[in-house]
Amino acid sequence: MTTALRYSLLDEPLIGVRLADARRVHLSLPALFVALAEDGIRDFPALRPHQRHPWHAFLVQLAAIALHQAGRSEPFATQDEWKSALLALTPGDPDGAAWCLIAPPDRPALMQAPVPEGNLSDWKNTLQTPDELDMLVTSKNHDLKAARMKCSEPEDWLMALISLQTQEGFLGAGNYGISRMNGGFASRPAVGAMPVGGWGTRWARDVRRLLASRTEIVSRLELCEQSGVALVWLRPWNGADSLAFSALDPFYIEICRRIRLIETAEGISALATGSKAARIEAKSRNGVTGDVWMPVETAVGKALTISSKGFDYKLTSELLFGQKYRAPIAQTLTNEDGKQGIVMLARGVTRRKGKTEGYHERRVPISPKVRALMIKKSTDKLAKLAEGRVSDISKMRKVLWKALATLFANGTSAFNDNDSVTDKASRFAKAFEQGEDARFFEGRLGLNDQIEAEDPEAVRLAWYLDMAERAEDILRNAFEAGPRSGEQRYRARAAALGRFHGGLRKEFPTLAEYRDNDR
């Protein structure tokens, strides 16, 4: 039986959006590009948090590929123009099969490579719901319930398919990961600037950045300036061969798994089978592939991989101001980004062997002075201020931890070999560091306040005072978890407070001097 073409993104309104005026409608892919160019999209209601970057990257890369092939630098104005440009990318499939969610197995379907043998009879792994297909690995249903999207729509399969094919890693024999990450158990984090506006403003901005950086990416990575493989899913794949990295277009959109969507009496489902090799041979690249949102660790030439801490204040300040990582193209500010309201957006899923360890997202407002220094590429002063704050938080945490350990050791200093005491102290000290992490960049007395202030040292001192007060509050709140019996309780509390204030005098002499003068 011949499989019919179903669910064409070029012609059918399959993508649910909420418009800027809050109306909810469904659009085809060409109509979506027109709406994005007009900045008319508020959000995508069906999009799950971990799918946000893969979806944004797909839309940006696809638009940039189409515009480059058409010899344009600005988006098309009409749906018909976008449809023609997208069809021009798939000349072997003029009927639009490559833009359908379901097509005959021997032909490409969206993000699904043609099957050379022409049938799926040997594909035994059936996935009934989009979240089964997606890249998340959950722990015994504790993180997210598995296979819960029973009443799904075609767009749910679309989002899951793009998420899997563009950010999945290695997951056992036959299940290889993408090229745009540093190893099979790594991740595909993304860092980029977000100017004032909606989804469309950021989309248009990143499309321009891609087009402007094409020559640079080609030169640095020795990719194909013309006639390279841009839409990897167009090439037949038997699961045994790999595409050479040098054969790719600099904006390439990849796939990593052999997946085909099919339609049954119950609706859409997916068939999957393994492969004997990765789709793209890029292991030696260590994730350095020209991904315009990917920071690269310069000393070792490897793409960033985030830990379970995600984008904590230490990593984020290093990514924004330090020298350890080469900033991705999407992170680099230009005058076109405006002067106010710019935000640095970092996103990523932490992956480990056989599991995922959380979705992480952080937004850092860029103040006017920070913006000016970033555009000038003169961030040494910012890096020094950030490093100082990181060091000061570490010192305050150390002071607090020792005071907490003294409390839980009944007022003595014999706690180094007592795991129970050190674990308790670490749990309470963690709350302090999490609080400082949350307000590191913004809010009252945050790094932005210090950078923008006429008297930065006054802000720094006020922050010291506030930080010390927060730390002491945590210590006093821990009294209830310390010794409870008569004399031992008072001795432990007094010793802990003494240890805390003594530590402040040693580690923060300017704070101690201010307090003495204030008295």
Coordinates of C-alpha atoms in Angstrom, one line a residue:
M1 CA 0.0 0.0 0.0
T2 CA 1.3 3.4 -0.9
T3 CA 1.8 5.9 1.9
A4 CA 0.2 9.2 1.1
L5 CA 1.8 12.6 1.9
R6 CA 0.3 13.8 5.2
Y7 CA 0.6 16.9 7.4
S8 CA 2.5 19.3 5.1
L9 CA 4.0 22.2 6.9
L10 CA 4.1 24.2 3.7
D11 CA 0.3 24.1 3.2
E12 CA -1.4 23.1 6.4
P13 CA -1.8 25.3 9.5
L14 CA -0.2 22.8 11.9
I15 CA 1.8 25.1 14.2
G16 CA -0.1 26.6 17.1
V17 CA 0.8 30.1 18.1
R18 CA -0.4 32.9 20.4
L19 CA -0.3 36.2 18.5
A20 CA 0.8 39.5 20.0
D21 CA -2.8 40.4 20.6
A22 CA -3.3 37.1 22.6
R23 CA -5.4 35.4 19.9
R24 CA -4.5 31.7 19.4
V25 CA -4.3 30.5 15.8
H26 CA -2.6 27.8 13.7
L27 CA -0.2 28.6 10.9
S28 CA 1.7 26.9 8.2
L29 CA 5.5 27.2 8.1
P30 CA 5.5 30.0 5.4
A31 CA 2.8 31.9 7.3
L32 CA 4.8 31.5 10.5
F33 CA 7.9 33.1 8.8
V34 CA 5.8 36.0 7.7
A35 CA 4.4 36.5 11.2
L36 CA 7.9 36.2 12.7
A37 CA 9.2 38.9 10.3
E38 CA 6.4 41.2 11.6
D39 CA 7.2 40.2 15.2
G40 CA 3.6 39.1 15.6
I41 CA 4.2 36.0 17.7
R42 CA 4.0 36.0 21.4
D43 CA 4.7 32.4 22.0
F44 CA 4.1 28.7 21.0
P45 CA 1.6 27.2 23.6
A46 CA 2.5 23.6 22.7
L47 CA 6.3 24.1 23.1
R48 CA 7.8 22.5 26.2
P49 CA 10.6 24.4 28.0
H50 CA 13.5 22.1 26.9
Q51 CA 12.3 22.4 23.2
R52 CA 12.6 26.2 23.1
H53 CA 16.1 26.4 21.8
P54 CA 15.9 23.6 19.3
W55 CA 12.8 25.2 17.8
H56 CA 14.3 28.6 17.7
A57 CA 17.5 27.3 16.2
F58 CA 15.5 25.3 13.6
L59 CA 13.6 28.3 12.5
V60 CA 16.7 30.5 12.3
Q61 CA 18.9 28.0 10.5
L62 CA 16.1 27.1 8.0
A63 CA 15.3 30.8 7.2
A64 CA 19.0 31.5 6.8
I65 CA 19.5 28.6 4.4
A66 CA 16.6 29.6 2.3
L67 CA 17.6 33.3 2.2
H68 CA 21.2 32.5 1.3
Q69 CA 20.2 30.2 -1.6
A70 CA 17.8 32.9 -2.8
G71 CA 20.6 35.5 -2.6
R72 CA 18.7 37.6 -0.1
S73 CA 19.7 39.3 3.1
E74 CA 16.2 40.2 4.3
P75 CA 13.1 37.9 4.9
F76 CA 10.5 37.4 2.2
A77 CA 7.3 39.4 2.6
T78 CA 4.7 36.8 1.6
Q79 CA 3.7 33.2 2.3
D80 CA 4.1 32.3 -1.4
E81 CA 7.6 33.6 -1.5
W82 CA 8.6 31.6 1.5
K83 CA 6.9 28.5 0.2
S84 CA 8.8 28.8 -3.1
A85 CA 12.1 29.4 -1.3
L86 CA 11.6 26.3 0.9
L87 CA 10.6 24.1 -2.1
A88 CA 13.8 25.3 -3.9
L89 CA 15.8 23.6 -1.1
T90 CA 14.3 20.2 -2.0
P91 CA 14.5 20.1 -5.8
G92 CA 14.2 16.3 -5.8
D93 CA 10.9 16.5 -4.1
P94 CA 8.9 19.2 -5.8
D95 CA 5.6 17.8 -4.4
G96 CA 6.8 18.9 -0.9
A97 CA 7.3 15.4 0.6
A98 CA 10.3 16.6 2.5
W99 CA 8.1 19.1 4.4
C100 CA 5.5 16.6 5.4
L101 CA 5.4 14.7 8.7
I102 CA 4.4 11.5 6.9
A103 CA 5.7 10.4 3.5
P104 CA 6.5 7.1 1.8
P105 CA 9.5 5.4 3.5
D106 CA 11.7 5.7 0.5
R107 CA 11.3 9.4 0.4
P108 CA 12.3 12.1 2.8
A109 CA 9.8 13.4 5.4
L110 CA 10.5 16.4 7.6
M111 CA 13.5 15.6 9.8
Q112 CA 13.3 11.9 8.6
A113 CA 15.8 10.4 6.2
P114 CA 14.6 8.2 3.3
V115 CA 14.9 4.5 4.0
P116 CA 16.9 2.9 1.1
E117 CA 15.2 -0.5 1.5
G118 CA 11.9 1.3 1.0
N119 CA 9.9 -0.4 3.8
L120 CA 9.7 -0.4 7.6
S121 CA 9.0 -4.1 8.2
D122 CA 12.1 -4.6 10.2
W123 CA 11.6 -1.5 12.4
K124 CA 10.3 -3.0 15.6
N125 CA 10.5 -0.1 18.1
T126 CA 7.1 1.6 18.2
L127 CA 6.6 4.9 20.0
Q128 CA 3.0 5.8 20.7
T129 CA 3.4 9.3 22.1
P130 CA 5.5 12.4 21.2
D131 CA 7.2 12.5 24.7
E132 CA 8.3 8.9 24.1
L133 CA 10.0 10.1 21.0
D134 CA 11.5 13.2 22.6
M135 CA 15.1 13.4 24.0
L136 CA 14.3 13.6 27.7
V137 CA 15.3 10.6 29.8
T138 CA 13.3 10.6 33.0
S139 CA 14.0 8.7 36.2
K140 CA 11.3 6.1 37.1
N141 CA 8.6 8.6 36.2
H142 CA 9.8 10.9 39.0
D143 CA 11.0 13.8 36.9
L144 CA 8.3 13.9 34.2
K145 CA 5.7 11.2 33.6
A146 CA 6.6 9.2 30.6
A147 CA 4.3 8.5 27.6
R148 CA 1.6 10.8 29.0
M149 CA 0.8 12.8 25.8
K150 CA -2.0 10.4 24.7
C151 CA -4.2 13.1 23.1
S152 CA -1.5 14.7 20.9
E153 CA -1.6 16.8 17.8
P154 CA 0.7 16.8 14.8
E155 CA 2.6 19.8 16.2
D156 CA 3.4 17.8 19.3
W157 CA 5.2 15.3 17.1
L158 CA 6.8 18.1 15.2
M159 CA 8.3 19.7 18.3
A160 CA 9.4 16.3 19.7
L161 CA 11.0 15.3 16.4
I162 CA 13.1 18.5 16.1
S163 CA 14.1 18.2 19.8
L164 CA 15.3 14.6 19.4
Q165 CA 17.0 15.1 16.1
T166 CA 18.9 18.3 17.0
Q167 CA 19.9 17.9 20.7
E168 CA 20.0 14.2 21.5
G169 CA 23.2 12.4 22.6
F170 CA 24.4 8.9 22.8
L171 CA 21.9 6.5 24.4
G172 CA 23.3 3.0 24.1
A173 CA 24.4 0.9 21.1
G174 CA 22.7 2.0 17.9
N175 CA 21.5 5.3 19.3
Y176 CA 24.1 7.9 18.4
G177 CA 23.9 11.6 19.1
I178 CA 24.2 14.9 17.3
S179 CA 27.5 16.4 16.0
R180 CA 26.9 19.7 17.7
M181 CA 27.9 18.6 21.2
N182 CA 31.2 17.6 22.8
G183 CA 30.7 13.9 23.1
G184 CA 27.8 11.5 23.4
F185 CA 27.0 12.3 27.1
A186 CA 27.4 16.1 26.6
S187 CA 24.8 18.7 25.8
R188 CA 23.9 21.4 23.3
P189 CA 23.7 24.5 25.4
A190 CA 22.9 27.9 23.8
V191 CA 23.9 31.5 24.7
G192 CA 22.7 34.5 22.8
A193 CA 21.5 38.1 23.0
M194 CA 17.8 38.9 23.1
P195 CA 16.9 42.5 22.1
V196 CA 13.6 44.1 23.1
G197 CA 10.7 42.5 21.3
G198 CA 9.1 39.1 20.9
W199 CA 10.0 35.8 19.3
G200 CA 10.2 37.5 15.9
T201 CA 12.7 40.2 16.9
R202 CA 15.1 37.6 18.2
W203 CA 14.5 35.3 15.2
A204 CA 15.2 38.1 12.7
R205 CA 18.3 39.2 14.6
D206 CA 19.8 35.7 14.7
V207 CA 19.0 35.2 11.0
R208 CA 21.0 38.3 10.2
R209 CA 23.9 37.2 12.4
L210 CA 24.0 33.8 10.6
L211 CA 24.0 35.3 7.2
A212 CA 26.7 37.8 8.2
S213 CA 28.9 35.1 9.7
R214 CA 28.7 32.6 6.9
T215 CA 32.1 33.3 5.3
E216 CA 33.7 33.3 8.8
I217 CA 32.2 29.9 9.6
V218 CA 33.2 28.4 6.3
S219 CA 36.8 29.6 6.6
R220 CA 37.3 28.6 10.2
L221 CA 35.7 25.1 9.9
E222 CA 36.4 24.3 6.2
L223 CA 32.8 23.7 5.4
C224 CA 31.2 24.1 2.0
E225 CA 30.5 27.6 0.8
Q226 CA 28.2 26.3 -1.9
S227 CA 26.4 23.0 -2.6
G228 CA 27.0 21.6 0.8
V229 CA 24.4 19.4 2.6
A230 CA 22.1 21.8 4.4
L231 CA 19.1 19.7 5.2
V232 CA 20.6 16.4 6.3
W233 CA 17.3 14.6 6.3
L234 CA 17.1 14.7 2.5
R235 CA 19.9 12.2 2.1
P236 CA 19.0 8.4 2.2
W237 CA 20.4 6.7 5.2
N238 CA 20.9 2.9 5.7
G239 CA 22.2 3.3 9.2
A240 CA 25.7 2.1 8.3
D241 CA 27.3 5.2 6.7
S242 CA 28.1 8.7 7.9
L243 CA 28.3 12.0 6.2
A244 CA 31.7 13.7 6.2
F245 CA 31.7 16.9 8.2
S246 CA 33.4 18.7 5.3
A247 CA 30.5 18.0 3.0
L248 CA 28.1 20.1 5.1
D249 CA 26.7 23.6 4.6
P250 CA 27.7 26.0 7.5
F251 CA 24.1 26.3 8.5
Y252 CA 23.3 22.6 8.3
I253 CA 20.3 21.2 10.2
E254 CA 21.1 17.7 11.2
I255 CA 19.3 14.5 12.3
C256 CA 20.8 11.8 14.5
R257 CA 18.3 9.0 14.6
R258 CA 16.5 6.7 12.1
I259 CA 12.9 7.7 12.8
R260 CA 9.7 7.5 10.6
L261 CA 6.3 8.8 11.6
I262 CA 3.4 6.7 10.5
E263 CA -0.4 7.0 10.8
T264 CA -2.5 4.3 12.3
A265 CA -6.2 4.0 13.3
E266 CA -5.3 5.6 16.6
G267 CA -3.4 8.5 15.0
I268 CA 0.3 9.3 14.5
S269 CA 2.9 7.1 16.0
A270 CA 6.6 6.6 15.3
L271 CA 8.8 3.7 14.3
A272 CA 12.5 3.7 15.2
T273 CA 15.5 1.6 14.5
G274 CA 19.2 1.8 15.4
S275 CA 22.2 2.6 13.3
K276 CA 25.8 1.3 13.2
A277 CA 27.3 4.7 12.9
A278 CA 26.6 8.4 13.7
R279 CA 24.9 10.2 10.9
I280 CA 27.7 12.8 10.8
E281 CA 31.3 11.9 11.3
A282 CA 32.4 14.7 13.6
K283 CA 33.8 13.1 16.7
S284 CA 37.2 14.8 16.3
R285 CA 35.4 18.2 16.2
N286 CA 34.5 18.0 20.0
G287 CA 31.3 19.9 19.2
V288 CA 33.1 22.8 17.5
T289 CA 30.8 22.8 14.4
G290 CA 30.0 26.5 13.7
D291 CA 26.9 26.4 16.0
V292 CA 26.3 30.2 16.4
W293 CA 24.9 29.7 20.0
M294 CA 27.6 27.4 21.3
P295 CA 30.4 28.7 23.5
V296 CA 33.8 27.1 22.9
E297 CA 36.4 26.5 25.6
T298 CA 39.4 28.1 23.8
A299 CA 42.3 26.3 25.6
V300 CA 41.2 22.8 24.6
G301 CA 39.0 23.6 21.6
K302 CA 35.9 21.9 22.9
A303 CA 32.2 23.0 23.0
L304 CA 30.7 23.9 26.4
T305 CA 29.0 21.1 28.3
I306 CA 26.9 22.2 31.3
S307 CA 26.7 20.3 34.6
S308 CA 23.7 19.7 36.8
K309 CA 24.4 23.2 38.2
G310 CA 23.3 24.6 34.9
F311 CA 24.1 28.3 34.3
D312 CA 25.1 29.2 37.9
Y313 CA 26.6 32.6 38.7
K314 CA 30.2 31.3 38.3
L315 CA 29.7 29.8 34.8
T316 CA 27.5 32.6 33.6
S317 CA 29.9 35.4 34.6
E318 CA 32.7 33.5 32.9
L319 CA 30.7 33.1 29.7
L320 CA 29.7 36.8 29.6
F321 CA 32.9 38.5 30.7
G322 CA 35.8 36.0 31.0
Q323 CA 38.4 34.7 28.6
K324 CA 38.0 30.9 29.1
Y325 CA 35.3 30.6 26.4
R326 CA 35.0 32.1 22.9
A327 CA 31.7 33.8 22.8
P328 CA 29.3 32.4 20.2
I329 CA 28.3 34.6 17.3
A330 CA 24.7 35.0 18.7
Q331 CA 26.1 36.3 21.9
T332 CA 28.1 39.1 20.3
L333 CA 26.3 42.4 20.6
T334 CA 26.0 44.9 17.8
N335 CA 24.6 48.5 17.6
E336 CA 21.6 47.0 15.8
D337 CA 20.6 45.3 19.1
G338 CA 19.6 48.7 20.6
K339 CA 20.7 50.4 23.8
Q340 CA 18.1 49.3 26.3
G341 CA 16.5 46.2 27.5
I342 CA 19.0 43.7 26.1
V343 CA 19.0 40.3 27.8
M344 CA 21.6 37.5 27.6
L345 CA 19.7 34.2 27.3
A346 CA 21.3 30.9 28.2
R347 CA 19.5 27.6 27.8
G348 CA 20.4 23.9 27.9
V349 CA 19.6 20.4 29.1
T350 CA 22.2 18.6 31.2
R351 CA 22.8 15.0 30.0
R352 CA 24.6 12.2 31.7
K353 CA 25.1 8.5 31.0
G354 CA 21.6 7.1 30.6
K355 CA 19.8 10.1 32.0
T356 CA 19.1 13.8 31.9
E357 CA 19.8 16.1 34.9
G358 CA 17.5 19.0 34.3
Y359 CA 16.6 21.8 32.0
H360 CA 18.4 25.1 32.7
E361 CA 17.6 28.6 31.6
R362 CA 19.0 31.9 32.8
R363 CA 18.3 35.5 31.6
V364 CA 20.8 38.2 32.5
P365 CA 19.8 41.9 31.8
I366 CA 22.6 43.8 30.2
S367 CA 23.0 47.3 31.7
P368 CA 24.0 50.3 29.6
K369 CA 27.6 50.3 30.7
V370 CA 28.0 46.6 30.3
R371 CA 26.5 46.9 26.8
A372 CA 29.0 49.6 25.8
L373 CA 32.0 47.6 27.1
M374 CA 30.8 44.4 25.4
I375 CA 30.4 46.2 22.0
K376 CA 33.9 47.6 22.4
K377 CA 35.1 44.0 23.4
S378 CA 36.6 45.6 26.5
T379 CA 35.3 43.4 29.3
D380 CA 38.5 43.0 31.5
K381 CA 37.0 45.4 34.1
L382 CA 33.7 43.5 34.1
A383 CA 35.5 40.2 34.4
K384 CA 37.5 41.5 37.4
L385 CA 34.4 42.8 39.2
A386 CA 32.6 39.5 38.6
E387 CA 35.6 37.4 39.7
G388 CA 35.8 39.5 42.9
R389 CA 32.1 38.8 43.6
V390 CA 32.5 35.1 43.0
S391 CA 35.5 35.1 45.4
D392 CA 33.6 37.1 48.0
I393 CA 30.7 34.7 47.9
S394 CA 33.0 31.8 48.3
K395 CA 34.7 33.4 51.4
M396 CA 31.4 34.3 53.0
R397 CA 30.1 30.7 52.4
K398 CA 33.3 29.4 54.0
V399 CA 32.8 31.6 57.1
L400 CA 29.2 30.5 57.4
W401 CA 30.0 26.8 56.9
K402 CA 32.6 26.8 59.6
A403 CA 30.2 28.5 62.0
L404 CA 27.5 26.0 61.1
A405 CA 29.9 23.1 61.6
T406 CA 30.9 24.5 65.0
L407 CA 27.2 24.6 65.9
F408 CA 26.5 21.0 64.9
A409 CA 29.7 19.8 66.6
N410 CA 28.3 21.0 69.9
G411 CA 30.5 24.1 70.0
T412 CA 33.8 22.4 69.3
S413 CA 36.1 22.5 66.2
A414 CA 36.3 18.7 66.0
F415 CA 34.1 18.4 62.9
N416 CA 36.5 17.6 60.0
D417 CA 36.1 13.8 60.2
N418 CA 32.4 13.9 61.2
D419 CA 30.3 13.3 58.0
S420 CA 27.0 14.0 59.8
V421 CA 28.2 17.4 60.9
T422 CA 29.8 18.4 57.6
D423 CA 26.7 17.3 55.6
K424 CA 24.4 19.3 57.8
A425 CA 26.7 22.4 57.5
S426 CA 26.8 22.0 53.7
R427 CA 23.0 21.8 53.4
F428 CA 22.5 25.0 55.3
A429 CA 25.4 26.8 53.5
K430 CA 23.9 25.7 50.2
A431 CA 20.8 27.9 50.8
F432 CA 23.1 30.9 51.3
E433 CA 24.9 30.3 48.0
Q434 CA 21.7 29.7 46.1
G435 CA 20.4 33.1 47.4
E436 CA 23.5 34.9 46.2
D437 CA 23.3 33.1 42.8
A438 CA 19.8 34.3 42.3
R439 CA 20.7 38.0 42.8
F440 CA 24.2 37.9 41.5
F441 CA 23.6 40.0 38.4
E442 CA 20.4 41.9 39.0
G443 CA 18.3 43.3 41.8
R444 CA 19.3 45.6 44.6
L445 CA 23.1 45.5 45.1
G446 CA 23.7 43.1 42.3
L447 CA 26.6 43.2 39.9
N448 CA 24.8 45.5 37.5
D449 CA 24.2 48.0 40.4
Q450 CA 27.9 48.0 41.2
I451 CA 28.9 48.5 37.6
E452 CA 26.4 51.4 37.0
A453 CA 27.0 53.2 40.3
E454 CA 29.0 56.4 40.6
D455 CA 30.6 55.0 43.7
P456 CA 31.1 51.2 43.1
E457 CA 32.9 50.7 46.4
A458 CA 30.0 52.0 48.3
V459 CA 27.7 49.5 46.6
R460 CA 30.3 46.8 47.3
L461 CA 30.3 47.6 51.0
A462 CA 26.5 47.7 51.2
W463 CA 26.5 44.3 49.5
Y464 CA 29.0 43.0 52.1
L465 CA 26.7 44.2 54.9
D466 CA 23.6 42.6 53.3
M467 CA 25.4 39.4 52.5
A468 CA 26.7 39.1 56.1
E469 CA 23.2 39.7 57.4
R470 CA 21.8 37.0 55.2
A471 CA 24.5 34.6 56.3
E472 CA 23.9 35.3 60.0
D473 CA 20.2 34.8 59.5
I474 CA 20.8 31.4 58.1
L475 CA 23.1 30.5 61.0
R476 CA 20.5 31.7 63.6
N477 CA 17.8 29.7 61.8
A478 CA 20.0 26.7 62.0
F479 CA 20.0 26.9 65.9
E480 CA 16.9 24.8 66.0
A481 CA 18.7 22.0 64.2
G482 CA 21.7 22.2 66.6
P483 CA 22.0 20.9 70.1
R484 CA 18.8 21.2 72.1
S485 CA 19.8 20.4 75.7
G486 CA 20.5 23.1 78.3
E487 CA 24.2 24.1 78.7
Q488 CA 25.3 22.4 75.5
R489 CA 22.8 24.4 73.4
Y490 CA 24.0 27.8 74.7
R491 CA 27.7 26.8 74.4
A492 CA 27.2 25.6 70.8
R493 CA 25.3 28.7 69.7
A494 CA 27.7 31.1 71.4
A495 CA 30.7 29.3 69.8
A496 CA 29.1 29.3 66.4
L497 CA 28.4 33.1 66.5
G498 CA 31.9 33.7 67.8
R499 CA 33.3 31.7 64.9
F500 CA 31.1 33.5 62.4
H501 CA 32.1 37.0 63.6
G502 CA 35.7 36.1 63.9
G503 CA 35.6 34.8 60.3
L504 CA 34.1 38.0 59.1
R505 CA 36.9 40.0 60.7
K506 CA 39.5 37.8 59.0
E507 CA 38.0 37.5 55.5
F508 CA 36.3 40.9 55.2
P509 CA 38.5 43.5 57.1
T510 CA 36.8 46.5 55.4
L511 CA 33.4 45.2 56.6
A512 CA 34.7 44.8 60.2
E513 CA 36.3 48.2 60.1
Y514 CA 33.0 49.8 58.9
R515 CA 31.1 48.0 61.7
D516 CA 33.5 49.1 64.3
N517 CA 33.3 52.8 63.2
D518 CA 29.5 52.5 63.0
R519 CA 29.4 51.6 66.6

